[in-house]
Each structure stands twice: as structure tokens, then as C-alpha cells.
Amino acid sequence: MAWKLGDVLGQEEAIGRLRRERLAGRLAHAYMFEGAQGAGKVTFAHGVAAAVLCNDPTTDGDACGVCRSCHMLHHANHPDYLELPREGAELRIGQFVDRSGTAGDGGEQPLLPFLRLKPVEGGTRVAVVPDAERLRAEAANAFLKTLEEPPGQTLILLTVTARDRLPATITSRCRRIGVKPLPDEIIARELTARLGIADADAREMAVTAEGSLGLAERLGSGETLILWRWLAGEAFAKPGLAGAHALADMWLGFGGLEGDNAGKRKNALAALDLTALAVRLRMRQGLDPTAGARILATLWSAADQVGKNVRPDLALVPAAFEIMAVLRTAG
């Protein structure tokens, strides 16, 4: 796992801004890293956290990577750092507020009591909230009070894919950092270096991934690649009842949805994201823009339902039939 700003790819302008703010002592108490899924938002947050917690930062404000603090971050046991889990479709109140007197949902330390404690190793406590759009209303309300009146010596880092899915009261209290889509050449280079993918295949995946290294890496893996090739090739070729059933079956079979509820929702959301990517590709290839926009709206609606704990099959099956109906109308 990367724990240095120098490991963040393709975000030189934003990194320069943060380094200047830190060296000038003007860091905000809360930052929101906004960008496409897989563009490196969490890596960026890790780099900022490491730079702030480092005992011996470099002259340009980056983490040294070798001090006691950096060593503890690498081994996930730094007492002044807390990151909420990325698993699960929602962030619940128990992950923010201590209701039991011991631990939060799933046994993790709740975030808000953690922030109120004095730093152990240095001058700051850092909390990372990945995919903050998963905040449920009651958790967002509890979190808002801390954002409005943050405890001293704290830094809160949120990552979001879609800012409009967060309450404006949350976003307005964070300093926004836009995380740009990565250039195709950077993604292709990383795919070749990390996964040993041939140059031609790496370039194709880079273009398809729309600036998301994380998505490009997933496209290079077995089951994701199978679903993607089907979506990009034959999924929408014959709109009709058979096509709707096939689309729903592919969605529901992705990732082995026989797991627990959180795993089912996660896989369903990933399948919907891949489908949206395929629709945008078809729009570039000539799909009617109005039809494409209606299909994307259907996908987003299904994703919202899954995110709100609607059973995946109850959200995905109707969406598949609606998409095929739009394609039939579009001709």
C-alpha cells in the first residue's frame, strides 16, 4: 500500500497545492477528495495522512517512509490514524458514535470518540472516510457536528465519487480536492508494470477505463473481464425479453452473489458500474444520446436502491427490462 504523496499518480497540481498549504501551516481541518472510482482518491488520502503524521518529513513536505510513524502506518498499527472500512454499502451510526461503551459496528473503533482523544505519537489525529457517499442520514448528522466544531489537532479526509450524493452540509465544511482521471499512457504503463499485460492490451484497457487505474486493473482480472467483454460485445445487440433475462442473469451471477448481503450488494454495484461504462462506450460509438441518458439514469436508480438495502434481484431485474425497453424504442 502506498503511503507517500510521491506515489500518487497524475495529480501534480493538487499535490503541489496541498504541499504549499502544509508548509505554510494552512491545512484545513477536513478535505474531500472527489473523482472517478479508481482514480486514486484513497491513495491520495493515504499520502496526505502519512505526510502529516511523519516524524521526519522531507523538505517538500512528503513522508520519509522510514521513521517510526511511517513504519506504524505501513503495518496498520498507528495509534493516531483511523480509516473506516471500504466494505459494505453503508456507513452507519455505530461506526461514528460509541453506543455500547466498547466498540462500533463490526468491532471497529468509532470515529468520533477517536478524534476527541489527544494524539499519542505526534501533534495530529487523522481519520479517513472512504466512499463517504455511503453515509446514512443518522451517521451524517452525527458526523456533521464534528465537522462544524472539530476537536483540536485533527485532520479528516473524505473520498467521494459523486459529491451530490452527500448532504451539502457535509461537503460545504470540507476543502475540495479534485482528483483528475489519469491519462491513458499512465494507466497503460502501470498495467504493464504491475500485471505484466502486453502493451497493446494495456492501451485498450486504459482507453476503456476512462481514467480509472483501479477499473483498468479489474478489467484485467478473470471474472470482471468476462462480464466486460459480454457487456461491450453482445449484451445490447438484441433488445427484447431474452436480452433482458440474459442481462439480469449476468448481473446477478457476477462475483458469486451467494455470499452475505454486503457482498451481494458490492458485487451488484460493481456490475452496474461496468454496465454504465459499456453504455458510455456505445454512446461514443453512435448510440442515441437520449436513449443512453435514459439507460444511465436507470442504472443509477438501481444502484441507489441497492445502496439503500433493496435486495439486488429486486433492483436489477426491473432495471434490465427497462433498459431493453429503451433500446427497442431507440431502434
Coordinates of C-alpha atoms in Angstrom, one line a residue:
M1 CA 0.0 0.0 0.0
A2 CA 1.3 3.4 -1.0
W3 CA 1.9 5.9 1.9
K4 CA 3.6 8.8 0.2
L5 CA 2.4 11.7 -1.9
G6 CA 5.2 10.8 -4.3
D7 CA 3.2 7.5 -5.0
V8 CA 0.1 9.4 -6.2
L9 CA -0.1 9.3 -10.0
G10 CA -1.1 12.1 -12.3
Q11 CA -2.2 14.7 -9.6
E12 CA 0.8 17.0 -9.6
E13 CA -1.2 20.2 -9.4
A14 CA -3.3 19.1 -6.4
I15 CA -0.3 17.7 -4.7
G16 CA 1.6 20.9 -5.1
R17 CA -1.4 22.8 -3.6
L18 CA -1.5 20.6 -0.5
R19 CA 2.2 20.7 0.0
R20 CA 2.2 24.5 -0.1
E21 CA -0.7 24.6 2.4
R22 CA 1.0 22.3 4.7
L23 CA 4.4 24.0 4.6
A24 CA 2.6 27.3 5.2
G25 CA 0.7 25.9 8.2
R26 CA -2.7 26.4 6.4
L27 CA -4.1 22.9 6.2
A28 CA -7.9 22.7 6.6
H29 CA -9.4 20.5 9.3
A30 CA -11.2 18.5 6.6
Y31 CA -10.6 17.7 3.0
M32 CA -12.8 15.9 0.4
F33 CA -11.1 14.1 -2.4
E34 CA -13.5 13.9 -5.3
G35 CA -13.1 12.0 -8.5
A36 CA -13.9 8.9 -10.5
Q37 CA -13.9 5.5 -9.0
G38 CA -10.4 4.0 -9.2
A39 CA -8.6 7.4 -9.9
G40 CA -6.5 7.2 -6.8
K41 CA -8.5 9.1 -4.2
V42 CA -7.8 6.8 -1.3
T43 CA -4.1 6.6 -2.3
F44 CA -4.1 10.4 -2.2
A45 CA -5.7 10.5 1.3
H46 CA -3.1 8.0 2.5
G47 CA -0.3 10.2 1.2
V48 CA -1.6 13.2 3.0
A49 CA -2.1 11.3 6.2
A50 CA 1.4 9.9 6.1
A51 CA 2.9 13.4 5.4
V52 CA 1.1 14.9 8.3
L53 CA 2.0 12.0 10.7
C54 CA 5.6 11.6 9.6
N55 CA 8.2 12.3 12.3
D56 CA 10.8 13.4 9.8
P57 CA 9.1 14.7 6.6
T58 CA 11.2 15.5 3.5
T59 CA 11.9 19.1 2.5
D60 CA 9.0 19.1 0.1
G61 CA 6.6 18.0 2.8
D62 CA 6.3 14.3 1.9
A63 CA 6.5 11.4 4.3
C64 CA 10.0 10.0 4.8
G65 CA 8.9 6.4 4.7
V66 CA 11.3 5.1 7.3
C67 CA 10.6 6.8 10.6
R68 CA 8.6 5.3 13.5
S69 CA 5.4 6.9 12.3
C70 CA 5.7 5.7 8.7
H71 CA 6.6 2.2 9.9
M72 CA 3.5 2.0 12.0
L73 CA 1.3 3.3 9.1
H74 CA 2.8 0.6 6.9
H75 CA 1.9 -2.1 9.5
A76 CA -1.6 -0.7 10.2
N77 CA -1.0 0.0 13.9
H78 CA -0.5 3.8 14.1
P79 CA -2.4 4.9 17.3
D80 CA -3.2 8.3 15.7
Y81 CA -4.7 7.0 12.5
L82 CA -8.1 5.6 11.8
E83 CA -9.6 4.5 8.5
L84 CA -13.2 3.3 8.2
P85 CA -13.6 0.1 6.2
R86 CA -14.5 0.2 2.5
E87 CA -16.6 -2.9 2.7
G88 CA -20.3 -2.6 2.9
A89 CA -22.9 -0.5 1.1
E90 CA -23.5 1.9 4.0
L91 CA -21.6 3.8 6.8
R92 CA -23.8 3.5 9.9
I93 CA -24.1 5.5 13.1
G94 CA -22.2 2.8 15.1
Q95 CA -19.1 3.5 13.0
F96 CA -19.1 7.1 14.2
V97 CA -20.6 7.1 17.7
D98 CA -19.8 4.8 20.6
R99 CA -23.2 3.4 21.6
S100 CA -22.1 0.3 23.5
G101 CA -19.3 1.7 25.6
T102 CA -16.8 -0.5 23.8
A103 CA -16.6 -0.6 20.0
G104 CA -18.6 0.4 16.9
D105 CA -20.3 -1.7 14.3
G106 CA -18.3 -4.8 13.5
G107 CA -15.9 -4.2 16.4
E108 CA -14.1 -1.2 14.9
Q109 CA -13.3 1.8 17.0
P110 CA -15.9 4.5 16.4
L111 CA -14.5 7.6 14.6
L112 CA -15.8 10.4 16.7
P113 CA -14.5 9.2 20.1
F114 CA -11.2 8.5 18.3
L115 CA -10.9 12.1 17.1
R116 CA -11.6 13.5 20.6
L117 CA -8.6 11.8 22.1
K118 CA -5.2 13.6 22.3
P119 CA -2.6 12.4 19.8
V120 CA -0.2 9.7 21.1
E121 CA 2.7 9.9 18.7
G122 CA 2.7 13.4 17.4
G123 CA 0.6 16.5 17.0
T124 CA -2.4 15.3 15.0
R125 CA -5.0 12.6 14.8
V126 CA -6.1 11.6 11.3
A127 CA -9.3 9.9 10.2
V128 CA -10.1 8.7 6.6
V129 CA -13.6 8.1 5.5
P130 CA -13.5 6.3 2.1
D131 CA -16.5 6.4 -0.2
A132 CA -18.2 8.9 2.0
E133 CA -21.4 8.9 -0.1
R134 CA -22.3 5.7 1.8
L135 CA -23.1 7.8 4.9
R136 CA -26.6 7.1 6.2
A137 CA -28.6 10.1 7.4
E138 CA -28.1 9.5 11.1
A139 CA -24.4 8.9 10.7
A140 CA -24.1 12.1 8.5
N141 CA -25.9 14.1 11.2
A142 CA -23.5 12.8 13.9
F143 CA -20.5 13.5 11.7
L144 CA -21.7 17.0 10.8
K145 CA -21.3 18.1 14.4
T146 CA -17.7 17.2 14.4
L147 CA -17.1 18.9 11.1
E148 CA -18.7 22.0 12.4
E149 CA -16.7 22.1 15.6
P150 CA -13.7 19.8 15.0
P151 CA -11.6 18.8 18.0
G152 CA -8.2 20.4 18.1
Q153 CA -5.3 18.6 16.4
T154 CA -7.4 16.6 14.0
L155 CA -7.4 16.1 10.2
I156 CA -10.4 14.4 8.5
L157 CA -10.1 13.1 4.9
L158 CA -13.1 12.0 2.9
T159 CA -13.2 10.4 -0.5
V160 CA -16.3 10.7 -2.8
T161 CA -17.2 9.7 -6.3
A162 CA -20.3 11.8 -6.5
R163 CA -20.4 14.9 -4.3
D164 CA -24.1 15.4 -4.9
R165 CA -24.8 12.1 -3.0
L166 CA -23.6 13.7 0.2
P167 CA -25.6 16.3 2.1
A168 CA -24.5 19.9 1.2
T169 CA -23.9 20.5 5.0
I170 CA -21.1 17.9 4.8
T171 CA -19.5 19.0 1.6
S172 CA -19.6 22.7 2.5
R173 CA -17.4 22.1 5.5
C174 CA -14.6 20.3 3.6
R175 CA -12.0 21.8 1.4
R176 CA -12.4 20.1 -2.0
I177 CA -9.5 18.4 -3.9
G178 CA -10.4 17.3 -7.4
V179 CA -8.7 14.0 -8.4
K180 CA -8.4 14.0 -12.2
P181 CA -8.8 11.0 -14.4
L182 CA -5.4 9.5 -15.2
P183 CA -4.0 9.9 -18.7
D184 CA -4.2 6.7 -20.8
E185 CA -0.5 6.5 -21.1
I186 CA 0.0 6.4 -17.3
I187 CA -2.7 3.7 -16.9
A188 CA -1.2 1.6 -19.7
R189 CA 2.3 1.9 -18.2
E190 CA 1.1 0.8 -14.8
L191 CA -0.9 -2.2 -16.1
T192 CA 2.2 -3.4 -17.9
A193 CA 4.4 -2.9 -14.9
R194 CA 2.0 -4.3 -12.2
L195 CA 0.2 -7.1 -14.1
G196 CA 2.6 -7.8 -17.0
I197 CA -0.1 -7.1 -19.5
A198 CA 1.0 -6.8 -23.1
D199 CA 1.4 -3.2 -24.4
A200 CA -1.5 -3.4 -26.9
D201 CA -3.9 -4.9 -24.4
A202 CA -2.8 -2.4 -21.8
R203 CA -3.6 0.5 -24.1
E204 CA -7.0 -0.9 -24.9
M205 CA -7.9 -1.3 -21.2
A206 CA -6.6 2.2 -20.4
V207 CA -8.8 3.8 -23.0
T208 CA -11.8 1.7 -21.9
A209 CA -11.3 2.6 -18.2
E210 CA -11.9 6.3 -18.7
G211 CA -9.0 7.5 -16.5
S212 CA -9.5 4.9 -13.7
L213 CA -6.5 2.8 -12.9
G214 CA -8.5 0.7 -10.4
L215 CA -11.0 -0.1 -13.1
A216 CA -8.3 -0.9 -15.6
E217 CA -6.8 -3.3 -13.2
R218 CA -10.1 -5.0 -12.6
L219 CA -10.7 -5.3 -16.3
G220 CA -7.5 -7.3 -16.5
S221 CA -8.9 -9.9 -14.0
G222 CA -10.8 -13.0 -14.8
E223 CA -14.5 -12.6 -13.9
T224 CA -14.6 -8.9 -14.5
L225 CA -13.0 -9.3 -17.9
I226 CA -15.6 -11.9 -18.8
L227 CA -18.5 -9.6 -17.8
W228 CA -17.0 -6.6 -19.5
R229 CA -16.4 -8.4 -22.8
W230 CA -20.0 -9.6 -22.8
L231 CA -21.3 -6.1 -22.0
A232 CA -19.2 -4.4 -24.6
G233 CA -20.0 -7.1 -27.2
E234 CA -23.3 -8.8 -27.2
A235 CA -25.3 -7.5 -24.2
F236 CA -27.3 -4.9 -26.1
A237 CA -27.3 -6.4 -29.5
K238 CA -30.8 -8.0 -29.4
P239 CA -33.1 -6.0 -27.1
G240 CA -36.1 -8.0 -26.0
L241 CA -37.3 -10.3 -23.3
A242 CA -34.5 -12.8 -23.9
G243 CA -31.9 -10.0 -23.8
A244 CA -33.4 -8.6 -20.5
H245 CA -33.3 -12.0 -18.9
A246 CA -29.7 -12.5 -20.0
L247 CA -28.6 -9.1 -18.7
A248 CA -30.2 -9.7 -15.3
D249 CA -28.7 -13.2 -15.1
M250 CA -25.2 -11.8 -15.9
W251 CA -25.6 -9.1 -13.3
L252 CA -26.9 -11.5 -10.6
G253 CA -24.2 -14.1 -11.3
F254 CA -21.3 -11.6 -11.2
G255 CA -18.9 -12.2 -8.3
G256 CA -20.9 -15.2 -6.9
L257 CA -23.8 -13.4 -5.3
E258 CA -24.4 -16.3 -3.0
G259 CA -22.3 -14.6 -0.3
D260 CA -23.6 -12.4 2.6
N261 CA -25.8 -9.4 2.0
A262 CA -22.9 -6.9 2.0
G263 CA -21.0 -9.0 -0.6
K264 CA -24.1 -9.3 -2.8
R265 CA -24.6 -5.5 -2.8
K266 CA -21.0 -4.8 -3.5
N267 CA -20.9 -7.2 -6.5
A268 CA -24.2 -5.8 -7.8
L269 CA -22.9 -2.3 -7.7
A270 CA -19.7 -3.3 -9.5
A271 CA -21.8 -5.0 -12.2
L272 CA -23.9 -1.8 -12.6
D273 CA -20.7 0.3 -12.8
L274 CA -19.3 -1.9 -15.6
T275 CA -22.6 -1.7 -17.4
A276 CA -22.6 2.1 -17.3
L277 CA -19.1 2.0 -18.7
A278 CA -20.3 -0.1 -21.6
V279 CA -23.2 2.2 -22.2
R280 CA -20.9 5.2 -22.4
L281 CA -18.7 3.3 -24.8
R282 CA -21.8 2.6 -27.0
M283 CA -22.7 6.3 -26.9
R284 CA -19.3 7.2 -28.3
Q285 CA -19.9 4.6 -31.0
G286 CA -23.3 6.1 -32.0
L287 CA -26.0 5.1 -29.5
D288 CA -28.7 7.8 -29.4
P289 CA -27.7 10.2 -26.6
T290 CA -31.3 10.5 -25.3
A291 CA -31.5 6.7 -25.1
G292 CA -28.1 6.5 -23.5
A293 CA -29.0 9.1 -20.9
R294 CA -32.2 7.2 -20.0
I295 CA -30.3 3.9 -19.6
L296 CA -27.7 5.6 -17.4
A297 CA -30.4 7.0 -15.3
T298 CA -31.9 3.5 -14.9
L299 CA -28.6 2.2 -13.8
W300 CA -28.0 4.9 -11.3
S301 CA -31.5 4.4 -9.9
A302 CA -30.9 0.7 -9.5
A303 CA -27.5 1.4 -7.8
D304 CA -29.3 3.8 -5.4
Q305 CA -31.8 1.1 -4.5
V306 CA -29.0 -1.4 -3.9
G307 CA -27.2 1.1 -1.7
K308 CA -30.4 1.5 0.4
N309 CA -30.5 -2.2 1.1
V310 CA -33.1 -3.2 -1.5
R311 CA -32.4 -6.8 -2.4
P312 CA -30.2 -6.9 -5.5
D313 CA -32.5 -9.1 -7.6
L314 CA -35.5 -6.7 -6.8
A315 CA -33.5 -3.8 -8.1
L316 CA -31.6 -5.4 -11.0
V317 CA -34.3 -7.4 -12.8
P318 CA -36.7 -4.5 -13.4
A319 CA -33.7 -2.3 -14.5
A320 CA -32.7 -4.9 -17.1
F321 CA -36.2 -5.0 -18.6
E322 CA -36.4 -1.1 -18.6
I323 CA -33.0 -0.9 -20.4
M324 CA -34.2 -3.3 -23.1
A325 CA -37.4 -1.3 -23.5
V326 CA -35.4 1.8 -24.1
L327 CA -33.2 0.1 -26.6
R328 CA -36.2 -1.2 -28.5
T329 CA -37.7 2.3 -28.6
A330 CA -34.4 3.7 -29.8
G331 CA -34.3 1.2 -32.6

